[in-house]
Amino acid sequence: MSDADHLRDTAHLVAAILQRTPLPADVIPDLVRGIHRALEAVDELDTGQAGILRPSPEDIQRSIRPEFLISFEDGRPYKVLKQHLRHLGMTAETYRAKWGLPDDYPMVAATYSRRRSRKARDAGFGRHLRQPRAR
């Protein structure tokens, strides 16, 4: 955010505060400086992606459950995270990069993956069903 943006936002915030709260004139310069500093501090904390706070390693571990994965985008559980991300216009790679997740972060819940794998094996997928050639 540029300094002009900070000044504009500071002016809007100060105006909103003064409309609702009567303050003595000698307090207003400190209010303006405080708000401006706060906006600059938020900008410094910005990770380059609209102030997204990256999850801790513990948060990442807690988001992986056998039955589902918790999305960092909306906090909801999903069996297949890739479908959810597709609706948001993201890929698995952009999601991992945005949230600082490891490259091996799963996109499908473990139990769902095992169940689908078992169904595929039972249906014969992955086997070569060629008959030996007659001579």
Coordinates of C-alpha atoms in Angstrom, one line a residue:
M1 CA 0.0 0.0 0.0
S2 CA 1.4 3.4 -0.9
D3 CA 1.7 6.4 1.5
A4 CA -1.2 8.1 -0.4
D5 CA -3.4 5.1 0.4
H6 CA -2.4 5.2 4.0
L7 CA -3.2 8.9 4.2
R8 CA -6.6 8.4 2.5
D9 CA -7.4 5.4 4.8
T10 CA -6.3 7.4 7.9
A11 CA -8.5 10.3 6.9
H12 CA -11.5 8.0 6.4
L13 CA -10.9 6.4 9.8
V14 CA -10.4 9.6 11.7
A15 CA -13.5 11.1 10.1
A16 CA -15.6 8.1 11.1
I17 CA -14.3 8.3 14.7
L18 CA -14.9 12.0 15.0
Q19 CA -18.5 11.7 13.6
R20 CA -19.4 9.4 16.5
T21 CA -17.0 10.4 19.3
P22 CA -16.5 14.0 20.4
L23 CA -12.8 14.6 21.1
P24 CA -10.8 17.6 22.2
A25 CA -8.9 19.3 19.4
D26 CA -5.5 18.7 21.1
V27 CA -6.1 14.9 20.9
I28 CA -6.8 14.7 17.2
P29 CA -3.2 15.0 16.0
D30 CA -2.2 12.0 18.2
L31 CA -5.2 10.1 16.9
V32 CA -4.1 10.8 13.3
R33 CA -0.5 9.7 14.0
G34 CA -1.6 6.6 15.8
I35 CA -3.9 5.4 13.1
H36 CA -1.3 6.2 10.4
R37 CA 1.3 4.2 12.3
A38 CA -1.1 1.3 12.8
L39 CA -1.8 1.1 9.1
E40 CA 1.9 1.2 8.3
A41 CA 2.5 -1.6 10.8
V42 CA -0.2 -3.7 9.2
D43 CA 1.5 -3.2 5.9
E44 CA 4.9 -4.3 7.3
L45 CA 3.3 -7.5 8.7
D46 CA 1.7 -8.2 5.3
T47 CA 3.1 -11.5 3.8
G48 CA 2.4 -10.3 0.3
Q49 CA -1.0 -12.0 0.2
A50 CA -3.5 -9.6 1.9
G51 CA -2.2 -10.1 5.4
I52 CA -2.6 -13.9 5.5
L53 CA -1.3 -15.3 8.7
R54 CA 0.5 -18.6 8.0
P55 CA -0.5 -21.6 10.0
S56 CA 1.9 -23.0 12.5
P57 CA 3.2 -26.6 12.1
E58 CA 0.7 -27.7 14.8
D59 CA -2.1 -26.1 12.9
I60 CA -1.0 -27.9 9.8
Q61 CA -1.0 -31.3 11.6
R62 CA -4.4 -30.6 13.1
S63 CA -5.8 -29.9 9.7
I64 CA -5.0 -33.4 8.5
R65 CA -7.5 -35.9 9.8
P66 CA -8.0 -39.5 8.6
E67 CA -11.7 -38.8 7.6
F68 CA -11.2 -35.3 6.2
L69 CA -8.9 -32.3 5.6
I70 CA -9.7 -28.9 7.1
S71 CA -9.4 -26.1 4.5
F72 CA -7.4 -23.0 5.5
E73 CA -9.5 -21.0 3.2
D74 CA -12.8 -21.4 5.0
G75 CA -12.1 -23.8 7.9
R76 CA -14.6 -26.4 6.7
P77 CA -13.8 -30.2 6.4
Y78 CA -13.4 -31.8 3.0
K79 CA -12.7 -35.3 1.8
V80 CA -11.2 -34.0 -1.4
L81 CA -9.6 -30.6 -1.1
K82 CA -8.8 -30.4 -4.8
Q83 CA -12.4 -30.0 -5.7
H84 CA -12.9 -27.3 -3.1
L85 CA -9.9 -25.4 -4.4
R86 CA -11.0 -25.7 -8.0
H87 CA -14.3 -23.9 -7.1
L88 CA -12.1 -21.1 -5.6
G89 CA -10.0 -21.0 -8.8
M90 CA -6.9 -22.4 -7.1
T91 CA -4.6 -25.3 -7.8
A92 CA -3.0 -27.5 -5.1
E93 CA 0.3 -25.8 -5.7
T94 CA -1.0 -22.2 -5.3
Y95 CA -2.9 -23.3 -2.1
R96 CA 0.3 -24.8 -0.6
A97 CA 2.3 -21.8 -1.5
K98 CA -0.3 -19.3 -0.2
W99 CA -0.5 -21.0 3.2
G100 CA 3.1 -22.1 3.4
L101 CA 2.3 -25.8 3.4
P102 CA 4.8 -28.6 2.7
D103 CA 4.9 -30.1 -0.8
D104 CA 3.7 -33.4 0.5
Y105 CA 0.6 -31.9 2.1
P106 CA -2.3 -34.2 1.1
M107 CA -5.2 -33.1 -1.1
V108 CA -7.4 -36.2 -0.3
A109 CA -8.3 -37.6 3.1
A110 CA -6.6 -40.9 3.9
T111 CA -9.7 -43.0 4.5
Y112 CA -11.4 -41.7 1.3
S113 CA -8.3 -42.5 -0.7
R114 CA -8.0 -46.0 0.7
R115 CA -11.7 -46.6 0.0
R116 CA -11.4 -45.4 -3.6
S117 CA -8.3 -47.4 -4.1
R118 CA -10.0 -50.6 -2.8
K119 CA -13.0 -50.0 -5.2
A120 CA -10.7 -49.5 -8.1
R121 CA -8.7 -52.7 -7.4
D122 CA -11.9 -54.7 -6.9
A123 CA -13.1 -53.4 -10.3
G124 CA -9.9 -54.6 -11.9
F125 CA -8.2 -51.2 -12.6
G126 CA -4.4 -51.3 -12.7
R127 CA -4.3 -54.9 -13.9
H128 CA -3.3 -56.0 -17.4
L129 CA -6.1 -58.3 -18.5
R130 CA -4.4 -59.5 -21.7
Q131 CA -5.0 -63.0 -22.7
P132 CA -1.9 -64.9 -23.8
R133 CA -1.6 -65.1 -27.6
A134 CA -2.6 -68.2 -29.3
R135 CA 0.2 -69.8 -31.3

